[in-house]
mmCIF file of C-alpha atoms and ligand atoms in Angstrom:
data_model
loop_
_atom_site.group_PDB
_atom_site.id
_atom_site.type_symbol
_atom_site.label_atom_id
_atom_site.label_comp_id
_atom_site.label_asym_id
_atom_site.label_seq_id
_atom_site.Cartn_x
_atom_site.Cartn_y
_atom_site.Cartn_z
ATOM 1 C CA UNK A 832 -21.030 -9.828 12.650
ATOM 2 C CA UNK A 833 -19.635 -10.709 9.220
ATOM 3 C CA UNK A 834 -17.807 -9.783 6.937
ATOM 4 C CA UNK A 835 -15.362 -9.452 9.228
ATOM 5 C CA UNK A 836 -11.556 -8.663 8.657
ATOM 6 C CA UNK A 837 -9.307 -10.736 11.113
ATOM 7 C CA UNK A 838 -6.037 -8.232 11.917
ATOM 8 C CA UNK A 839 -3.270 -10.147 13.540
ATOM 9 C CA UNK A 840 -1.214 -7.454 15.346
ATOM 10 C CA UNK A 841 1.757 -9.587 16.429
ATOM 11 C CA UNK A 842 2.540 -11.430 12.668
ATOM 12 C CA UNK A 843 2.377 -7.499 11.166
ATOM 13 C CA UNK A 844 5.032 -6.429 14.148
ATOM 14 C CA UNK A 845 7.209 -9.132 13.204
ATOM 15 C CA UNK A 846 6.985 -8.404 9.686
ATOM 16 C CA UNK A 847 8.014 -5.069 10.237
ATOM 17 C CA UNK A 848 10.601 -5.958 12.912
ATOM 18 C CA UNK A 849 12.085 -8.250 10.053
ATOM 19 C CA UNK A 850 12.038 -5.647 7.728
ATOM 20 C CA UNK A 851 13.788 -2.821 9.660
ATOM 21 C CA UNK A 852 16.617 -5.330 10.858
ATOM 22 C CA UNK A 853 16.977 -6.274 7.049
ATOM 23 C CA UNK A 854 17.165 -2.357 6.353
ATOM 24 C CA UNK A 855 19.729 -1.711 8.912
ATOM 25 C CA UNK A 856 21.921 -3.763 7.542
ATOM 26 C CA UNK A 857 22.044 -1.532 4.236
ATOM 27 C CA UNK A 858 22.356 1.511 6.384
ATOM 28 C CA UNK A 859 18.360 2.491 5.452
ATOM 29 C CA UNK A 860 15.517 3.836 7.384
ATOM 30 C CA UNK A 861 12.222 2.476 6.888
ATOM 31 C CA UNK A 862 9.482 4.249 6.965
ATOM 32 C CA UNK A 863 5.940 2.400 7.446
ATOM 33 C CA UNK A 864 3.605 2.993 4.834
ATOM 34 C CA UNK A 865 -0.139 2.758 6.414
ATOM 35 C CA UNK A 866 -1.908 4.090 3.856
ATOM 36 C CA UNK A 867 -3.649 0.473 2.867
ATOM 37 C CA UNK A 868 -4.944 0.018 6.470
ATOM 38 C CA UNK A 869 -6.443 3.809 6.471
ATOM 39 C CA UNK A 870 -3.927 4.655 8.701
ATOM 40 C CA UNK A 871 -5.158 2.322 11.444
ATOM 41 C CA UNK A 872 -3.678 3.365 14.211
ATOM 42 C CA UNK A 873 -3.469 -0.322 15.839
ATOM 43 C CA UNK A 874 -1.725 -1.286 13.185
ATOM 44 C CA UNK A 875 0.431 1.502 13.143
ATOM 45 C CA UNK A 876 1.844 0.949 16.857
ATOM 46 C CA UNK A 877 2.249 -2.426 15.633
ATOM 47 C CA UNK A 878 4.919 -0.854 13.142
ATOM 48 C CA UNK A 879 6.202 1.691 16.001
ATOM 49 C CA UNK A 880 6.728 -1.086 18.506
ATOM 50 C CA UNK A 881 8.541 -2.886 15.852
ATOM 51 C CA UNK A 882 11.024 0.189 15.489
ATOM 52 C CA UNK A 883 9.803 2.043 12.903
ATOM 53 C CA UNK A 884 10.224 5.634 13.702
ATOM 54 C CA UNK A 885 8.494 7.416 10.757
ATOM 55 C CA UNK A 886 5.193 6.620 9.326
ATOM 56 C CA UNK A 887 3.751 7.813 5.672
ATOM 57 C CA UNK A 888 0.463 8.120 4.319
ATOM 58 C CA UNK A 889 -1.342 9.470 1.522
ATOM 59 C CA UNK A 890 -4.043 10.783 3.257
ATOM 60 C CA UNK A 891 -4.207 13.542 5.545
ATOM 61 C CA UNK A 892 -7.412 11.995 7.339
ATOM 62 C CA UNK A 893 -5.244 9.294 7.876
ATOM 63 C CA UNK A 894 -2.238 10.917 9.615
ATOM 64 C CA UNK A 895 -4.872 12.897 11.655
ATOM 65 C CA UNK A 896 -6.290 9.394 12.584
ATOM 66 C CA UNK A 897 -3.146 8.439 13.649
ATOM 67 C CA UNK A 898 -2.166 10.972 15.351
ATOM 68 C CA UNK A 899 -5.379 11.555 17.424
ATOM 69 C CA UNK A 900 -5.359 7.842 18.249
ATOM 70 C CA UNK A 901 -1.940 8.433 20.280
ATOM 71 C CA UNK A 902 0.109 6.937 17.757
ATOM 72 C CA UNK A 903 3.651 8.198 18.364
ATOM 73 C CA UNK A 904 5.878 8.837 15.449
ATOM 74 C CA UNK A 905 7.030 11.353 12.641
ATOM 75 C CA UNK A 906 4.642 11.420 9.830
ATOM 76 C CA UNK A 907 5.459 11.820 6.272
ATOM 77 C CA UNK A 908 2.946 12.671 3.797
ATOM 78 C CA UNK A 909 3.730 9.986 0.563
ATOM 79 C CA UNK A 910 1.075 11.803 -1.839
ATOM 80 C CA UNK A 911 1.995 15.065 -3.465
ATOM 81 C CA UNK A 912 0.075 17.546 -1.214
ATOM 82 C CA UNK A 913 -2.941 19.442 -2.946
ATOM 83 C CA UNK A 914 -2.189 23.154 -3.149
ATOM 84 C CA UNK A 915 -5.688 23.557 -0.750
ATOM 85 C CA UNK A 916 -4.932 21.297 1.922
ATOM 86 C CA UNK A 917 -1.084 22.898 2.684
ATOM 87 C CA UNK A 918 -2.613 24.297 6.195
ATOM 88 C CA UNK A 919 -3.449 20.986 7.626
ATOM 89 C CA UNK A 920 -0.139 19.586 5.617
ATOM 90 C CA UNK A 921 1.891 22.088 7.885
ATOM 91 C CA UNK A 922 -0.256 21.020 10.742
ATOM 92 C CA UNK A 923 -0.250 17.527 10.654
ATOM 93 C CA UNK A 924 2.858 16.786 8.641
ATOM 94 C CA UNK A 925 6.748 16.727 9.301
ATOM 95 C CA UNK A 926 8.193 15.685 5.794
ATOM 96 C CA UNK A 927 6.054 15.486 2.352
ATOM 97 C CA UNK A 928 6.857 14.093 -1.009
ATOM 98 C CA UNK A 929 7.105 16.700 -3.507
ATOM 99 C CA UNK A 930 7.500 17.847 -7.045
ATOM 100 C CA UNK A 931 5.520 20.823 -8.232
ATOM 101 C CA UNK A 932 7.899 24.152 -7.422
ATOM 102 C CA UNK A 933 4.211 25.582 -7.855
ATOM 103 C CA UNK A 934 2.904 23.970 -4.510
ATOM 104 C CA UNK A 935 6.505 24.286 -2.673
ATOM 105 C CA UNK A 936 5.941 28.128 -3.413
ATOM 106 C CA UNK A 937 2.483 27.864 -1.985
ATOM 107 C CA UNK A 938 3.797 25.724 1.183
ATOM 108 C CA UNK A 939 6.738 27.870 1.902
ATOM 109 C CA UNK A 940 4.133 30.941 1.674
ATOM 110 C CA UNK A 941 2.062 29.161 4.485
ATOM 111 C CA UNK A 942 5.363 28.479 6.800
ATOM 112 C CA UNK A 943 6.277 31.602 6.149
ATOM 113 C CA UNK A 944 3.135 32.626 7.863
ATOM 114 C CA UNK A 945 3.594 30.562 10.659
ATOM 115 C CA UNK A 946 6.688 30.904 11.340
ATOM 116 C CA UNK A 947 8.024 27.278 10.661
ATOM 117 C CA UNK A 948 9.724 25.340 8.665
ATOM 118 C CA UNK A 949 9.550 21.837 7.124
ATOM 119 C CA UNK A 950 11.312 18.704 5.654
ATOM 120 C CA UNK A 951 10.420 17.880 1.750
ATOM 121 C CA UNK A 952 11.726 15.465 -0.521
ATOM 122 C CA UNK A 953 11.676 16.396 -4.106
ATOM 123 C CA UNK A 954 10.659 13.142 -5.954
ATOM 124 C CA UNK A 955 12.511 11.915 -9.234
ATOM 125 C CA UNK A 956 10.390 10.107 -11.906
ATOM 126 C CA UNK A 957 13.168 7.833 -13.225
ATOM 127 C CA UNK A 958 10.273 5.604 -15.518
ATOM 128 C CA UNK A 959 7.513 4.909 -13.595
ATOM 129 C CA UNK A 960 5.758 7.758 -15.104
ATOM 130 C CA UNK A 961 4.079 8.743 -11.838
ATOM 131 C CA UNK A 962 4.654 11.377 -9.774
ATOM 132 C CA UNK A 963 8.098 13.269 -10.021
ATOM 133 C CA UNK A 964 10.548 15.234 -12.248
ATOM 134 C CA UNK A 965 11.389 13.282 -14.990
ATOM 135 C CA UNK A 966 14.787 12.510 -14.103
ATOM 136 C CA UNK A 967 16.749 14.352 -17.197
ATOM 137 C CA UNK A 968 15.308 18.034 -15.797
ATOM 138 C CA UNK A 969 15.459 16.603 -12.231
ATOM 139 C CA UNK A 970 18.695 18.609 -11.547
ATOM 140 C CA UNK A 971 17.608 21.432 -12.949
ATOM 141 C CA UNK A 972 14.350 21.616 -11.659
ATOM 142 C CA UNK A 973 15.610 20.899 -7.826
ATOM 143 C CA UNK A 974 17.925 23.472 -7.704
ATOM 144 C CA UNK A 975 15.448 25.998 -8.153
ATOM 145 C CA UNK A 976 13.941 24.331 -4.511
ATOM 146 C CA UNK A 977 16.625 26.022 -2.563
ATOM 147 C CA UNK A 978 15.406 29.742 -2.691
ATOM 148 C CA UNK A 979 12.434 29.341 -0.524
ATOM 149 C CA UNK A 980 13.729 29.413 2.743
ATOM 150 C CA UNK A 981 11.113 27.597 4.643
ATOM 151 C CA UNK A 982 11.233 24.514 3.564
ATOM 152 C CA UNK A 983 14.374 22.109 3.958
ATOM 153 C CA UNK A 984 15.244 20.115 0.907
ATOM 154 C CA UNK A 985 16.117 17.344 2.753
ATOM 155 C CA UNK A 986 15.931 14.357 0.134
ATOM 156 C CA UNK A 987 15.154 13.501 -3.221
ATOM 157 C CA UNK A 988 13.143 10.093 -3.902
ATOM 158 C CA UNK A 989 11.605 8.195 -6.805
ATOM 159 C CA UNK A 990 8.476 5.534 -6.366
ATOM 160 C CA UNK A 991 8.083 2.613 -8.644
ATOM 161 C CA UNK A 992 6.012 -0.680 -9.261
ATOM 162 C CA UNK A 993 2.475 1.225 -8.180
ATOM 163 C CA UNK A 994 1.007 2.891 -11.355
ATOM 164 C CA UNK A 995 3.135 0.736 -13.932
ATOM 165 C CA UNK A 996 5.079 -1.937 -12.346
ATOM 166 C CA UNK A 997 8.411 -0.589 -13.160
ATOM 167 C CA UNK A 998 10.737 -2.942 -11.435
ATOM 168 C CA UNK A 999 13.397 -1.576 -9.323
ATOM 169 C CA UNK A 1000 17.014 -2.376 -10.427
ATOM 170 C CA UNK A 1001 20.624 -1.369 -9.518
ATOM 171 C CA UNK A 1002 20.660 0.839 -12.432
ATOM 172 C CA UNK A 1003 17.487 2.733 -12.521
ATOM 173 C CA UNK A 1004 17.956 3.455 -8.943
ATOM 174 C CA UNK A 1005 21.051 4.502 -9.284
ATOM 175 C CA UNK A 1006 19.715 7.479 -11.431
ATOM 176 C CA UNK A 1007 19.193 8.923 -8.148
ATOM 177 C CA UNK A 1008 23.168 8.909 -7.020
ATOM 178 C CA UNK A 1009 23.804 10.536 -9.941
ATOM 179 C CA UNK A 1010 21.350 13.146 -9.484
ATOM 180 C CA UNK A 1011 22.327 13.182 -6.171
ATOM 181 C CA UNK A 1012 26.337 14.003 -6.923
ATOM 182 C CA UNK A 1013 25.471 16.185 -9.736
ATOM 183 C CA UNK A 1014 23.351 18.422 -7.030
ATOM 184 C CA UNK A 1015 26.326 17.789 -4.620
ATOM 185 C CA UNK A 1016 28.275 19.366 -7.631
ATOM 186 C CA UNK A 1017 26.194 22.725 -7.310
ATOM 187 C CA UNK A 1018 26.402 23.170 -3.961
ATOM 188 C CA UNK A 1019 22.945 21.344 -2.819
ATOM 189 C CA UNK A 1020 23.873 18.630 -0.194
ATOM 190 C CA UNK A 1021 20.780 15.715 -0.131
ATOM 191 C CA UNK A 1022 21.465 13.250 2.963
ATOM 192 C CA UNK A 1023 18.502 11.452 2.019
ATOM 193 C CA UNK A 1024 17.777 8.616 -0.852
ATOM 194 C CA UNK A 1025 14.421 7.691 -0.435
ATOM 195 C CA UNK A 1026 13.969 4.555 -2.740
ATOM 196 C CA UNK A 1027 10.658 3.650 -3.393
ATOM 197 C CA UNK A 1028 8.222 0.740 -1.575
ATOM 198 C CA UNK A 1029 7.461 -2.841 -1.076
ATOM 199 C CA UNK A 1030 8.907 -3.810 -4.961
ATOM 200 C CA UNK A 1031 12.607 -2.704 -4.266
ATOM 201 C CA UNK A 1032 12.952 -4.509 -1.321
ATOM 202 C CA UNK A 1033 14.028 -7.339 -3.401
ATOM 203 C CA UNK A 1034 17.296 -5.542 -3.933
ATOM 204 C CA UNK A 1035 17.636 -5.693 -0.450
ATOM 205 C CA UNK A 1036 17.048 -8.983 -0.261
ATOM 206 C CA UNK A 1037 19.293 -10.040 -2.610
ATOM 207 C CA UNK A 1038 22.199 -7.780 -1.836
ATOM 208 C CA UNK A 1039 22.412 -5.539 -5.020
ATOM 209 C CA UNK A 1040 21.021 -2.171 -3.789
ATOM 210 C CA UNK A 1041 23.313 0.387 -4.438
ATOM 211 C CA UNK A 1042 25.229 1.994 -1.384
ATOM 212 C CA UNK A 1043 23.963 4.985 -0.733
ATOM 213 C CA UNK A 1044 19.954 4.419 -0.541
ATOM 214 C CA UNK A 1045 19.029 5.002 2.708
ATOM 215 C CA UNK A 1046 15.580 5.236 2.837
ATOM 216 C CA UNK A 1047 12.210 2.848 2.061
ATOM 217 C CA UNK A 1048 9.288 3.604 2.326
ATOM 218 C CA UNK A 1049 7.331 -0.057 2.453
ATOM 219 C CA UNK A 1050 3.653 -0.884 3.297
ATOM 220 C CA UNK A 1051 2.595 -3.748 1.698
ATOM 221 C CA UNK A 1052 5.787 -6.111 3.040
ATOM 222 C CA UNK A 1053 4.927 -5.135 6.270
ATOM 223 C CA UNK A 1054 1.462 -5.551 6.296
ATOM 224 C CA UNK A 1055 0.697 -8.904 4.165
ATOM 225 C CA UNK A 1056 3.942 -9.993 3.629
ATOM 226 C CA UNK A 1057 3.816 -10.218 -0.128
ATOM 227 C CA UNK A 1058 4.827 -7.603 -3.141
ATOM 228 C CA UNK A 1059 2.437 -7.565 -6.013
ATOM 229 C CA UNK A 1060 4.574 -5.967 -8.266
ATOM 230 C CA UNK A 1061 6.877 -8.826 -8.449
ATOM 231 C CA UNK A 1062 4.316 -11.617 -7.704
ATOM 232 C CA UNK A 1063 5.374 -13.114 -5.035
ATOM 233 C CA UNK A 1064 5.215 -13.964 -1.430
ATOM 234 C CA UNK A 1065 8.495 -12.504 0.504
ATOM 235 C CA UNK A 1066 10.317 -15.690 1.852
ATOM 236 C CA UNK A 1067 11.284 -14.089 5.245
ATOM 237 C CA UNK A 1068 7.652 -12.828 6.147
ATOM 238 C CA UNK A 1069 4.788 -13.640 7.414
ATOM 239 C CA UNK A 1070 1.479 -14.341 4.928
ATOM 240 C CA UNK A 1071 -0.858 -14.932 7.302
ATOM 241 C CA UNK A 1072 -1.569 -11.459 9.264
ATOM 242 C CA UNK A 1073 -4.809 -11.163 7.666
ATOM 243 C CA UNK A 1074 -8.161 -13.158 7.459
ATOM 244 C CA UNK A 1075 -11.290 -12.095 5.831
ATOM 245 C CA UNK A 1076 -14.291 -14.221 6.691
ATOM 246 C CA UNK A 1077 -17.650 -14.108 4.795
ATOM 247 C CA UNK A 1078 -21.102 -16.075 5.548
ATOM 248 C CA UNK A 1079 -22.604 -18.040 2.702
ATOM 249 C CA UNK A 1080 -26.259 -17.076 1.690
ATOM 250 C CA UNK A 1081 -27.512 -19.744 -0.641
ATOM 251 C CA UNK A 1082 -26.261 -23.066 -1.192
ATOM 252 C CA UNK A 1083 -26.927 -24.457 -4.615
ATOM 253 C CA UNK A 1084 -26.539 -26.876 -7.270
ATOM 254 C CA UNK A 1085 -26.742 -24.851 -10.704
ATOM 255 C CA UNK A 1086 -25.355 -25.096 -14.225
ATOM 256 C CA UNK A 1087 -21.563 -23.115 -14.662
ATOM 257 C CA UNK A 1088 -22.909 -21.295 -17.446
ATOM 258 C CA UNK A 1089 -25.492 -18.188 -17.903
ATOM 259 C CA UNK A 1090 -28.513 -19.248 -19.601
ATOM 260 C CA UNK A 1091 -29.537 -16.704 -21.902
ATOM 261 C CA UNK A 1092 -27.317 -13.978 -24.148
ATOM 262 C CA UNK A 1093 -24.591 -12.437 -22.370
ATOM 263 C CA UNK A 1094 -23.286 -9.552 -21.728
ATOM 264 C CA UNK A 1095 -21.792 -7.201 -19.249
ATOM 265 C CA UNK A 1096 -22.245 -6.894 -15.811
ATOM 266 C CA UNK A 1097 -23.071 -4.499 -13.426
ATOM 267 C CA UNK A 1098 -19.145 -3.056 -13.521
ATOM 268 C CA UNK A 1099 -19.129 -3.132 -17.142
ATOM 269 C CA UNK A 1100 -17.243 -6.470 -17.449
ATOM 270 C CA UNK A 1101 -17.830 -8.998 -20.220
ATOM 271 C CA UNK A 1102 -18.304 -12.513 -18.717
ATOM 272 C CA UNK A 1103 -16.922 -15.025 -20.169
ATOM 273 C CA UNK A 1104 -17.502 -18.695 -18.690
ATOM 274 C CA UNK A 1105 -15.942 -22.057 -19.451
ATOM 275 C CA UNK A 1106 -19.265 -24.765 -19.276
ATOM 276 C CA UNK A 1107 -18.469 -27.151 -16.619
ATOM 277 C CA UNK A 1108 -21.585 -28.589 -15.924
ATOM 278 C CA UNK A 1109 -23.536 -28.847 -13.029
ATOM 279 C CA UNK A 1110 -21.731 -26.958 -9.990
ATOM 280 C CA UNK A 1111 -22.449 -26.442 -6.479
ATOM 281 C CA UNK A 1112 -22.157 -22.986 -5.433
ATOM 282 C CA UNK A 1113 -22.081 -20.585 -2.732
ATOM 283 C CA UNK A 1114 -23.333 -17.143 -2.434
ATOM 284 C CA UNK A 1115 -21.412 -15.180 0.596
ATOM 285 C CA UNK A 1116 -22.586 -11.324 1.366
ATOM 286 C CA UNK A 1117 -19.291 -9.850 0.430
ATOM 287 C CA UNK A 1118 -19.431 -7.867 -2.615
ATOM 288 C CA UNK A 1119 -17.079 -5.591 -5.105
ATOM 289 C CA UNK A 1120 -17.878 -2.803 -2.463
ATOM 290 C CA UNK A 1121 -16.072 -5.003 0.256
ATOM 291 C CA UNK A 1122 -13.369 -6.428 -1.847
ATOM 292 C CA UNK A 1123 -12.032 -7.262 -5.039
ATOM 293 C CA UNK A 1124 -12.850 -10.514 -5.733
ATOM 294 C CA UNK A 1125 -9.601 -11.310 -7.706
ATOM 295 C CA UNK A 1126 -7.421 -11.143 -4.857
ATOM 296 C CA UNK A 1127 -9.330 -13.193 -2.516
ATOM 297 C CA UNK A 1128 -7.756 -16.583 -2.028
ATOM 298 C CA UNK A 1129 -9.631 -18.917 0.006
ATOM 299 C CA UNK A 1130 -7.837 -20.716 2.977
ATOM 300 C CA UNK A 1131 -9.566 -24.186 2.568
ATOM 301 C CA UNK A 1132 -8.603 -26.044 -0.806
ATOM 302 C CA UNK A 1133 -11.121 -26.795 -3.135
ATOM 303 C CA UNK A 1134 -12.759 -23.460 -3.097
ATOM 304 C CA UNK A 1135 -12.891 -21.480 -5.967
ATOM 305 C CA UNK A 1136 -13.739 -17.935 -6.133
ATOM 306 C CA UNK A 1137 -15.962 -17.443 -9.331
ATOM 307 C CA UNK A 1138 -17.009 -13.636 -9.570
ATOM 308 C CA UNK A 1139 -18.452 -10.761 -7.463
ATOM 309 C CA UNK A 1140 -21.545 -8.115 -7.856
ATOM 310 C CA UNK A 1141 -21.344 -5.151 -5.481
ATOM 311 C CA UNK A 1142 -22.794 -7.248 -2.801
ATOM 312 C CA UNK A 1143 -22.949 -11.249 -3.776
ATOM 313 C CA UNK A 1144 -19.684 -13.124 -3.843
ATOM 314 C CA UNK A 1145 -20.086 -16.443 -5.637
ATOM 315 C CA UNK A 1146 -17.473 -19.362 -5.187
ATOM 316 C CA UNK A 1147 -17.786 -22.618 -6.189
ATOM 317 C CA UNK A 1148 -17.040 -25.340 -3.307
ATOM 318 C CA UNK A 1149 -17.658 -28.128 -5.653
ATOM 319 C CA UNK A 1150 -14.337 -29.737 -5.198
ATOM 320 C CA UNK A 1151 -14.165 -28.496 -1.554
ATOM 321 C CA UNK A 1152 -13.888 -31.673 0.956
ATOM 322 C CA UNK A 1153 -15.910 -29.898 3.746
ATOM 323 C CA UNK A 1154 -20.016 -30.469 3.730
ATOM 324 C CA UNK A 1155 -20.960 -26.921 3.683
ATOM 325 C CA UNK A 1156 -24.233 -25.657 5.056
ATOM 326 C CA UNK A 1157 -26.472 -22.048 4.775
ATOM 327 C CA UNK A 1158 -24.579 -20.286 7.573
ATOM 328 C CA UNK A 1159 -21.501 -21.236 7.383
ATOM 329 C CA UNK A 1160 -18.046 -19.308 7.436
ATOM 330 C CA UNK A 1161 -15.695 -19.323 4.804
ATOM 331 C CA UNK A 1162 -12.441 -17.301 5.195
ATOM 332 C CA UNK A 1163 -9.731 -15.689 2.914
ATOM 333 C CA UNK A 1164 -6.290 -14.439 2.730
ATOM 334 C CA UNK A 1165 -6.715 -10.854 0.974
ATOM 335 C CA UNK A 1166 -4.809 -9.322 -1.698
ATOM 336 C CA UNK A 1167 -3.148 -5.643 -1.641
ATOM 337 C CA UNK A 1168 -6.347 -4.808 -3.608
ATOM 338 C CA UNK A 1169 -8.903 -6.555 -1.439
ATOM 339 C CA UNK A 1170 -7.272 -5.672 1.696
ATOM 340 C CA UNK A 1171 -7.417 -1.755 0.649
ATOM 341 C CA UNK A 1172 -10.892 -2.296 -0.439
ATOM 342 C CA UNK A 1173 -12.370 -4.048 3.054
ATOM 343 C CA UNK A 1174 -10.098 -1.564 5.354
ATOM 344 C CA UNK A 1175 -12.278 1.136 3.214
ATOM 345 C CA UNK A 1176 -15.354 -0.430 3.559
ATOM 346 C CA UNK A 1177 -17.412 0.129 7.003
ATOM 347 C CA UNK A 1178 -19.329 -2.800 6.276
ATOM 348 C CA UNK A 1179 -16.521 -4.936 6.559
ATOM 349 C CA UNK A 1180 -15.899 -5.545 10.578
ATOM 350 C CA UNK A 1181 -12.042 -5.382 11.591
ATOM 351 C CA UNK A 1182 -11.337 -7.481 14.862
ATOM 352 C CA UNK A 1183 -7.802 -7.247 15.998
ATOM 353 C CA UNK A 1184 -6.129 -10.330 17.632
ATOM 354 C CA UNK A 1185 -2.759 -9.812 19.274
ATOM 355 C CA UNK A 1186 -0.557 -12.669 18.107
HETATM 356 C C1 PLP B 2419 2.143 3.391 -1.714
HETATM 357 C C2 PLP B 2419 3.446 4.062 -1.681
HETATM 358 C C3 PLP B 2419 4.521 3.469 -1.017
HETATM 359 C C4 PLP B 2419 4.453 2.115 -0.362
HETATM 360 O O1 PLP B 2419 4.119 1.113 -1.270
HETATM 361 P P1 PLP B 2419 4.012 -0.433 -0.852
HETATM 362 O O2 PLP B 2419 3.973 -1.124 -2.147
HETATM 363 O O3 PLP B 2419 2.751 -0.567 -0.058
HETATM 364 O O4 PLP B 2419 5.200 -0.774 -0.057
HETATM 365 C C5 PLP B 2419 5.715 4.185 -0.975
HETATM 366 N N1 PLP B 2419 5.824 5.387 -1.548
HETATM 367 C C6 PLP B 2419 4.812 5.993 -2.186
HETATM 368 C C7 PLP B 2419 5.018 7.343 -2.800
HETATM 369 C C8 PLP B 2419 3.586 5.354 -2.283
HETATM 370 O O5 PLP B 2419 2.582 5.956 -2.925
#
């Protein structure tokens, strides 16, 4: 059946293996982000095996997946927790990412009930403009975390790169340490610096993180071996743990540009097309409900991928070397973007591969 999603098991383990043995170094914990595979739980003993000991997600469903698949590991919950879903947070949950005292009210209400208690980590906005105090009222706002006793303050954290593509640097992290001492200062002890995702790992990498981060919370490393924010492939990781393959349709010869008046398509997007004369091009069924078509980069050269409607892919294979025929497979390496979009969509079929 196609599309299908080729998941190679063994190059996402030794990403992550790479990963954790780069964190210990620096004295940090990693914790495996899954939410871009749904919370697959193959790929998520993939992670475990590699030595990961905590897992996040956004998604409940997804920890729930995980967890009724066997998959053995602390869970953290990486999306601020919706005031209505706290019962299945303090079900399913063991740490969650917070920064509403509003909802740690409401959450310490339901422990209370129960009779438990749980880990949070109070999340600093230090530019990213995402979730978290902003980092000038952080102190402030933090303290006020330690009267309700059910809950354990047991970190504060910050996430960067996703919503604006802050960078991470030595100084804006260490925003954090200070918030960190001045809390100290007050009598609040935080053990844990949790520093954000796949974008700060550079810092690792190139030995400027400040001492005293000792958590990461990184998905996309692990999982494709590349960090968007930055734009690049990471050097000591493996690209190739993914493969999307898509049949082709129609097979045709046809001008490069639109006859007629144009204007947008069926996602609202203005076309805009450079004439290149007659092309040969290839429709695949894959469409913008699959994938997104920017972040699909074919494996064979002289492919090009031109645009997508929700359920036609069209590349050109003008260029490409290979004598293509109706029928035939061509296969991608996926974006972050893509590769969230095909996990999502049950069209797409996933077929895991051990190596
Ligand atoms: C998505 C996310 C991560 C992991 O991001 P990657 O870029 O996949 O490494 C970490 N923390 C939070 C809060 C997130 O939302």
């Amino acid at each position: 059946m196609y599309p299908r999603l080729l998941v190679h098991l063994g190059r996402i383990e030794e990403n992550a293996r790479r990963i954790v043995e780069l964190a210990r170094r620096f004295n940090v914990d990693l914790v495996g982000i899954t939410k871009v595979v749904l919370g697959d739980p193959r790929i998520a003993k993939a992670m475990v095996k590699a030595g990961i000991r905590t897992l996040g997600d956004s998604r409940l469903l997804n920890i729930r997946r995980m967890r009724d698949n066997g998959v053995n590991a602390r869970f953290q919950l990486i999306r601020l927790p919706m005031i209505s879903e706290l019962e299945l947070v303090v079900e399913l949950v063991d740490c969650v990412l917070v920064s509403e005292l509003r909802t740690i009210e409401a959450l310490n209400e339901v422990l209370k009930s129960k009779g438990r208690k749980m880990d949070i980590i109070y999340m600093v906005d230090i530019g990213e403009l995402r979730e978290g105090a902003w980092y000038k009222e952080a102190v402030e706002e933090i303290v006020k975390v330690i009267k309700y006793e059910n809950v354990r303050l047991i970190g504060i954290g910050t996430n960067l790169g996703c919503l604006n593509g802050v960078l991470a640097t030595p100084q804006n992290l260490s925003i954090l340490l200070e918030i960190r001492d001045k809390l100290a200062g007050l009598g609040v002890d935080i053990p844990l610096i949790s520093a954000g995702n796949t974008s700060t790992l550079f810092l690792m990498e190139n030995n400027t993180l400040p001492e005293g981060i000792n958590q990461f919370r990184v998905g996309e490393a692990i999982v494709l071996g590349t960090d968007v924010t930055r734009d690049r492939k990471i050097e000591m990781l493996r690209q190739d743990t993914m493969e999307l393959q898509a049949e082709i349709l129609e097979l045709k010869s046809k001008p490069s540009r639109p006859l007629g008046e144009l204007n947008k398509d069926a996602f609202g997007r203005k076309t805009v097309v450079k004439d290149r004369g007659i092309r040969k091009r290839a429709i695949l069924a894959l469409g913008e409900q699959d994938i997104m078509y920017t972040g699909l980069y074919p494996l064979m050269s002289g492919i090009e991928v031109i645009r997508a409607s929700s359920d036609h892919l069209v590349v050109d294979v003008t260029d490409s070397e290979k004598n293509w025929k109706v029928g035939d497979i061509i296969s991608f390496r996926v974006s972050y973007g893509a590769l969230l979009r095909s996990m999502t969509s049950p069209y797409v079929e996933k077929v895991y591969i051990d190596d």
